[in-house]
Tab-separated table of C-alpha atoms in Angstrom:
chain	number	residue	atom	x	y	z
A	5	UNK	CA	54.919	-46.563	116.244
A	6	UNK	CA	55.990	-45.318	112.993
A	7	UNK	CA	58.236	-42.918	114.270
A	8	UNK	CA	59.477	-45.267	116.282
A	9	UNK	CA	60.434	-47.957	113.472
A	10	UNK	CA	61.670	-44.354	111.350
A	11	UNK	CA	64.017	-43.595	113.976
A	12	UNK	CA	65.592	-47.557	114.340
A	13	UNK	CA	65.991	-47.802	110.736
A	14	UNK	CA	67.624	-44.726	110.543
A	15	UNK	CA	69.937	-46.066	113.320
A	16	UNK	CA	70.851	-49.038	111.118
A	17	UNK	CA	71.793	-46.932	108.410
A	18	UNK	CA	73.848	-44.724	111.033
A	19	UNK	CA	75.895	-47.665	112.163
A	20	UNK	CA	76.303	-49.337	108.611
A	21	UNK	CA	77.739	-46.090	107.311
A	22	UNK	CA	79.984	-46.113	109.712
A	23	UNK	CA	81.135	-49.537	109.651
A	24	UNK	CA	81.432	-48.909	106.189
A	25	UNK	CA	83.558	-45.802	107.194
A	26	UNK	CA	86.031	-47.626	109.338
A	27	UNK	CA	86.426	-50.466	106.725
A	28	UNK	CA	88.058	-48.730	104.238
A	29	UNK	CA	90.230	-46.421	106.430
A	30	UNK	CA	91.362	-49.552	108.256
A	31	UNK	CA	91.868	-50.987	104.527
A	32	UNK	CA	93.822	-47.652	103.638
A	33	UNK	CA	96.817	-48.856	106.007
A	34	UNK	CA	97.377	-52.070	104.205
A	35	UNK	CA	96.844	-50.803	100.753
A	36	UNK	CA	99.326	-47.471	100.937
A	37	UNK	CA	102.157	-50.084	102.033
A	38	UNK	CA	101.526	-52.063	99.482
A	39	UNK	CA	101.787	-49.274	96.711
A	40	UNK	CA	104.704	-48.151	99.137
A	41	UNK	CA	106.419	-51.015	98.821
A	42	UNK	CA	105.725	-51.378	94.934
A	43	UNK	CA	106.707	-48.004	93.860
A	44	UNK	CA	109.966	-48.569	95.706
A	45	UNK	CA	110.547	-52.074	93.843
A	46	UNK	CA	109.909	-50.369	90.443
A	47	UNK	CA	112.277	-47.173	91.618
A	48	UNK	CA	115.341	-49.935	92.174
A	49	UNK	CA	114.724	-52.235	88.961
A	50	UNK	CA	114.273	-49.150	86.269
A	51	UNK	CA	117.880	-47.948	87.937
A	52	UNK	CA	119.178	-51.706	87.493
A	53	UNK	CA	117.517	-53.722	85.853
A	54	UNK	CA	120.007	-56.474	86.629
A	55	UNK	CA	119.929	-55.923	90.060
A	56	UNK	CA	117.581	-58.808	91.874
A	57	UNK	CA	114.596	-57.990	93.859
A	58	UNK	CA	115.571	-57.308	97.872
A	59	UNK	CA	114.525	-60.094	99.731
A	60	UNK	CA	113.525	-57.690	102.967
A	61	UNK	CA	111.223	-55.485	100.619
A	62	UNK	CA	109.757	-58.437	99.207
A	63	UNK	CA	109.150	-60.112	102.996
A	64	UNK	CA	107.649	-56.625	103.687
A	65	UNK	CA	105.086	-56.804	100.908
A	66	UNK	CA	104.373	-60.734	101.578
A	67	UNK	CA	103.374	-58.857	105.407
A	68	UNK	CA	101.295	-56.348	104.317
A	69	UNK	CA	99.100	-58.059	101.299
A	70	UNK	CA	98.616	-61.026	103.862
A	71	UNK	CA	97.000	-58.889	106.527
A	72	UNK	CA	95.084	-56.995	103.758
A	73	UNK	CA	93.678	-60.361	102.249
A	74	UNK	CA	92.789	-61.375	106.212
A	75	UNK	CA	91.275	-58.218	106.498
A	76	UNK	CA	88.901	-58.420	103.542
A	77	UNK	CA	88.303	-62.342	104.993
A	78	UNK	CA	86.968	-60.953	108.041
A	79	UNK	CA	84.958	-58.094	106.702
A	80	UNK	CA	83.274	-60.748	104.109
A	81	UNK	CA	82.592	-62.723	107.307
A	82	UNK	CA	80.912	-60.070	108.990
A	83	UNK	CA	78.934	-59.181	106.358
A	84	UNK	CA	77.708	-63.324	106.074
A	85	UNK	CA	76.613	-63.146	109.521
A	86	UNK	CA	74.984	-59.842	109.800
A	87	UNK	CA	73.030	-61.112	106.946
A	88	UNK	CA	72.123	-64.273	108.130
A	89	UNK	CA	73.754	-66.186	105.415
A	90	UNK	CA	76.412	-67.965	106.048
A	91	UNK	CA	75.324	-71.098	106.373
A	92	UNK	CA	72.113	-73.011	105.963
A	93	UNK	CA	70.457	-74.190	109.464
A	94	UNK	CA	70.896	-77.381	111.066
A	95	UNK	CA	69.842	-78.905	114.361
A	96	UNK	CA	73.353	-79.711	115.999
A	97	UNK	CA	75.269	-80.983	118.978
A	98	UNK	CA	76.439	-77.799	120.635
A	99	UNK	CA	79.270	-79.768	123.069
A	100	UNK	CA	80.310	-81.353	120.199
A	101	UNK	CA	80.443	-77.781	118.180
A	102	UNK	CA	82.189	-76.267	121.081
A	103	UNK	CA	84.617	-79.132	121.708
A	104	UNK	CA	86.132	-79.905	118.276
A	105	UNK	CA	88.395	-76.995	117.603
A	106	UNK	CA	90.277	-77.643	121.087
A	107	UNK	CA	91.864	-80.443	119.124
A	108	UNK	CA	93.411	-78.445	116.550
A	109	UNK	CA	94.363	-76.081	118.837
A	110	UNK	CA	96.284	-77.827	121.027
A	111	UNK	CA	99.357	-78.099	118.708
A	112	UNK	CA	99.803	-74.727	118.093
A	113	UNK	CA	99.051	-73.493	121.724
A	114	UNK	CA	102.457	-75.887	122.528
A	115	UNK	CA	104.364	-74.728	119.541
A	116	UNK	CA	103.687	-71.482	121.265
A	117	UNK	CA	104.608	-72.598	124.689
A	118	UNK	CA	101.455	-72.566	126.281
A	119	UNK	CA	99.062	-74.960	127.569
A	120	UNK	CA	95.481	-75.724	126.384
A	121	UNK	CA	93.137	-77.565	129.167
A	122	UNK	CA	89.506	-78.987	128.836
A	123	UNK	CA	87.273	-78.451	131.744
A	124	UNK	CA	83.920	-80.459	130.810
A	125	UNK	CA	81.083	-80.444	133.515
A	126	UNK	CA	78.496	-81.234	130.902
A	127	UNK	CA	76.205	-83.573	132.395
A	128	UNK	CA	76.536	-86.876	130.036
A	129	UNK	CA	73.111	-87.574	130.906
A	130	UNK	CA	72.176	-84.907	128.677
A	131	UNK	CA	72.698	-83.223	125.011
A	132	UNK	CA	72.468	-79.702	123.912
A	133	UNK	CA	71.346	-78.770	120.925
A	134	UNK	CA	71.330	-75.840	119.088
A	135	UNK	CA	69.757	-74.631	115.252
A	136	UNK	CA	71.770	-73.006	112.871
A	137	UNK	CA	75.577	-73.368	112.239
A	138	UNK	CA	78.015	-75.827	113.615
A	139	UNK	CA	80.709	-75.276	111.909
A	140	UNK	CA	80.128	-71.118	112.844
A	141	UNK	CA	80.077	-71.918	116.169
A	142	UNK	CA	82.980	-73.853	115.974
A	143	UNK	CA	84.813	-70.435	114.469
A	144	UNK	CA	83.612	-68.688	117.078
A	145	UNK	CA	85.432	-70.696	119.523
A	146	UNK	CA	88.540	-71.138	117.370
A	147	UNK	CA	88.650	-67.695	116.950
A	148	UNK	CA	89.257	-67.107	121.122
A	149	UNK	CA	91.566	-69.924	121.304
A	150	UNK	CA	93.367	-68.667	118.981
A	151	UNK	CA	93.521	-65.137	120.364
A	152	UNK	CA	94.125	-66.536	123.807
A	153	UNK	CA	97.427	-68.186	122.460
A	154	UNK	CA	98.588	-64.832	120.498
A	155	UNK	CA	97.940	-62.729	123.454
A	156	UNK	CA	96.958	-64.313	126.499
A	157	UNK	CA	98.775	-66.150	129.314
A	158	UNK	CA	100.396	-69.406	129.502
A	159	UNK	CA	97.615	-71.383	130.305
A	160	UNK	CA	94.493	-71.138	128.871
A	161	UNK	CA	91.354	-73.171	129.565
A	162	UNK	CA	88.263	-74.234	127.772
A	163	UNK	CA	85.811	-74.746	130.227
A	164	UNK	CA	81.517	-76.219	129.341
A	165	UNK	CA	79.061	-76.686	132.106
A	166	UNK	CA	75.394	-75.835	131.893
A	167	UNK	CA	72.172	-74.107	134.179
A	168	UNK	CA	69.143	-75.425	133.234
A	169	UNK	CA	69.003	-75.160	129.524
A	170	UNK	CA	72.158	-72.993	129.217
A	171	UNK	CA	74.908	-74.742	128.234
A	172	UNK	CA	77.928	-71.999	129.114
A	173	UNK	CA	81.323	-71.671	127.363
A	174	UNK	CA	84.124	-70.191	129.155
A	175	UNK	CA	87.422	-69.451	127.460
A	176	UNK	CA	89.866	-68.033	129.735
A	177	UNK	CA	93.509	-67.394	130.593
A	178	UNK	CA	96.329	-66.482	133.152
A	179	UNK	CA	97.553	-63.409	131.536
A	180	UNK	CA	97.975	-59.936	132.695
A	181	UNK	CA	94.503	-58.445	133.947
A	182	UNK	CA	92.721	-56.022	131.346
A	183	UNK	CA	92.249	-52.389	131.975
A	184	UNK	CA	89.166	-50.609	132.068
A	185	UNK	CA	90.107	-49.259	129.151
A	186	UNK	CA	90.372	-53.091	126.785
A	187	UNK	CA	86.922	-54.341	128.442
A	188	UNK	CA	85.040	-51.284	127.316
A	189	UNK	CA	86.266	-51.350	123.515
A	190	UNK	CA	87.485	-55.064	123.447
A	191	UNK	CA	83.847	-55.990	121.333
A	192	UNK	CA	83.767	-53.001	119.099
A	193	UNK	CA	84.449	-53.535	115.361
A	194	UNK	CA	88.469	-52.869	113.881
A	195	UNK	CA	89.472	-52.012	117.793
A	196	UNK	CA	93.110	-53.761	118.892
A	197	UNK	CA	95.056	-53.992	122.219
A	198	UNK	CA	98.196	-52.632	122.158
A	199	UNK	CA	99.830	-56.024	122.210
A	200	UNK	CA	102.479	-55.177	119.342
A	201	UNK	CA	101.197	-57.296	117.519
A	202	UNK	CA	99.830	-55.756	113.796
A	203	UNK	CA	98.399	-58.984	112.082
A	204	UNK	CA	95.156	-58.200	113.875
A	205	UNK	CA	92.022	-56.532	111.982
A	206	UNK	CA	89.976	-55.983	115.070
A	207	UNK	CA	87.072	-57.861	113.435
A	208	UNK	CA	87.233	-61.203	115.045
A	209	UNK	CA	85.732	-60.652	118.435
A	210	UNK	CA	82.794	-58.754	116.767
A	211	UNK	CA	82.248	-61.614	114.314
A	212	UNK	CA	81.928	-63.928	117.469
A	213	UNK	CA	79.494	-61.640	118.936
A	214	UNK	CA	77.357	-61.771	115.942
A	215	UNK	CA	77.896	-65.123	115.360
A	216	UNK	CA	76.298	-66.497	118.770
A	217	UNK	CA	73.743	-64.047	118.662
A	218	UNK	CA	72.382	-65.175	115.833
A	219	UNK	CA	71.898	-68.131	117.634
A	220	UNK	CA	70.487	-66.888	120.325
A	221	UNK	CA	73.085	-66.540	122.911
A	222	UNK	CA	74.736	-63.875	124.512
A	223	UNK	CA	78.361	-63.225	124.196
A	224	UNK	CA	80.405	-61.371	127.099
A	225	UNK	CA	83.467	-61.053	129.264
A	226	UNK	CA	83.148	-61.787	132.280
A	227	UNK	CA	84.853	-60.069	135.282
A	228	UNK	CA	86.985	-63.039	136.859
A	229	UNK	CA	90.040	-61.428	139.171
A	230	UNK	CA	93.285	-62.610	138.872
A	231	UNK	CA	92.640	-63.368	135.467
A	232	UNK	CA	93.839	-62.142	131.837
A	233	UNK	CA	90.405	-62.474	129.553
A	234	UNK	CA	87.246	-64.900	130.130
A	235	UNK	CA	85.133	-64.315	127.434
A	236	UNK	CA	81.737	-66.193	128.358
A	237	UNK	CA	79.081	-67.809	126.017
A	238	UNK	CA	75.722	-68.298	126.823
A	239	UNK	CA	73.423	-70.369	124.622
A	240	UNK	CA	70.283	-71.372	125.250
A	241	UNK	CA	69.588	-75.124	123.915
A	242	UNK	CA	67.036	-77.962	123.009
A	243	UNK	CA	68.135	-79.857	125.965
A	244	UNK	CA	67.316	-84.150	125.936
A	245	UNK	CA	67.790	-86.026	128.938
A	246	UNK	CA	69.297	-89.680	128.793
A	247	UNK	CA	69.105	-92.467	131.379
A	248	UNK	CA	72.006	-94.622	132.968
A	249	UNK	CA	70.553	-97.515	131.199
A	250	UNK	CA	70.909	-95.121	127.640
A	251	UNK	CA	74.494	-94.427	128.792
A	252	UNK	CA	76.021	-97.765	129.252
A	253	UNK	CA	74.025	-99.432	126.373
A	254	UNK	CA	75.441	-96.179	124.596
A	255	UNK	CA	79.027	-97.068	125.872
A	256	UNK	CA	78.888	-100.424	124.897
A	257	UNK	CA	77.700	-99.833	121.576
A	258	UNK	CA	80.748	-97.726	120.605
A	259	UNK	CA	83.135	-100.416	123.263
């Protein structure tokens, strides 16, 4: 038994050097632009000091610091959740949770061209509740939208229904079909797709993971042909049961 707690604690410290590892070499990128980008400012002003700054340079260095201050966001987020800290618990309304950042996401998944759907077959004659963070959860789901309207198809859908005491969160889209490839590294920490896109830190879908295991669920994606990416949340509630009679007087009170 001791050997046997020996041998997962040495594990943990395994896979925290390494995390620690991959931080700072993915933290070297945006850091030697910046100093890049500096030194090159300096060069040009102590040549002419009259001369203005260059707009493009500047853009440039705007670029780089902003996905180096993202960066460090995320890796101070995953370091919250691992440690259980984020956020003190509360009982909560998971629906609710799961349903309040389609609202903010709507606008931006048009400015982008793309459409945003609700699928709820949560049965109104019963509530879901979960203990610990709301307003993490509600990241968590934010935080696939979001991805879904950077790199996903043109339609994406946010989709609740429950089994039992499961209530289940589907967020998928129509976009190209991933490769064996993007499903087998698509959850590990500071891994990207090669969707051109740079801003990324490859932290967010990790986060997530953490995030709704801490509350008990599991986080996947599931295998759904013909689509782009349906990442699937399971999470295992306090589950209360209403009758008609509590739904219409329930209606009526807020009629």
């Amino acid at each position: 038994h001791t050997n046997s707690l020996l041998q997962r604690l040495q594990s943990s410290v395994n896979e925290q050097r390494r995390f620690i590892a991959d931080a700072a070499h993915q933290l070297q990128t945006p850091m030697a632009g910046i100093r890049l980008l500096v030194g090159d400012m300096r060069r040009t002003q102590r040549a002419d000091p009259s001369q203005p700054m260059d707009a493009e340079v500047l853009a440039q260095l705007d670029e780089v610091a902003t996905r180096g201050a993202r960066m460090v966001k995320q890796l101070l987020a995953f370091a919250r959740v691992a440690e259980n800290s984020a956020a003190e618990p509360e009982r909560f309304d998971a629906v609710d949770a799961v349903l309040e950042p389609a609202t903010r996401w709507r606008n931006a998944a048009q400015t982008a061209g793309k459409t945003l759907q609700v699928v709820n077959n949560v049965d109104p004659a019963q509530e879901f509740f979960l203990h610990g963070s709301p307003i993490l959860l509600g990241e968590v789901i934010s935080n696939l939208l979001d991805n879904a309207i950077r790199y996903g198809g043109s339609h994406i859908e946010l989709q609740l229904h429950h089994h039992q005491n499961d209530l289940i969160v589907q967020v998928q889209d129509n976009g190209p079909a991933l490769d064996a490839h993007a499903r087998e590294h698509l959850l590990l920490p500071f891994w990207r797709g090669n969707h051109g896109q740079p801003e990324g830190s490859g932290l967010g879908l990790s986060i997530a993971q953490r995030i709704i295991e801490r509350l008990g669920g599991q986080f996947a994606l599931a295998d759904k042909p013909g689509l782009g990416a349906c990442f699937q949340i399971t999470l295992p509630c306090e589950v209360q049961s209403f009758s008609s009679r509590d739904i219409e007087e329930a209606d009526g009170t807020q009629a």
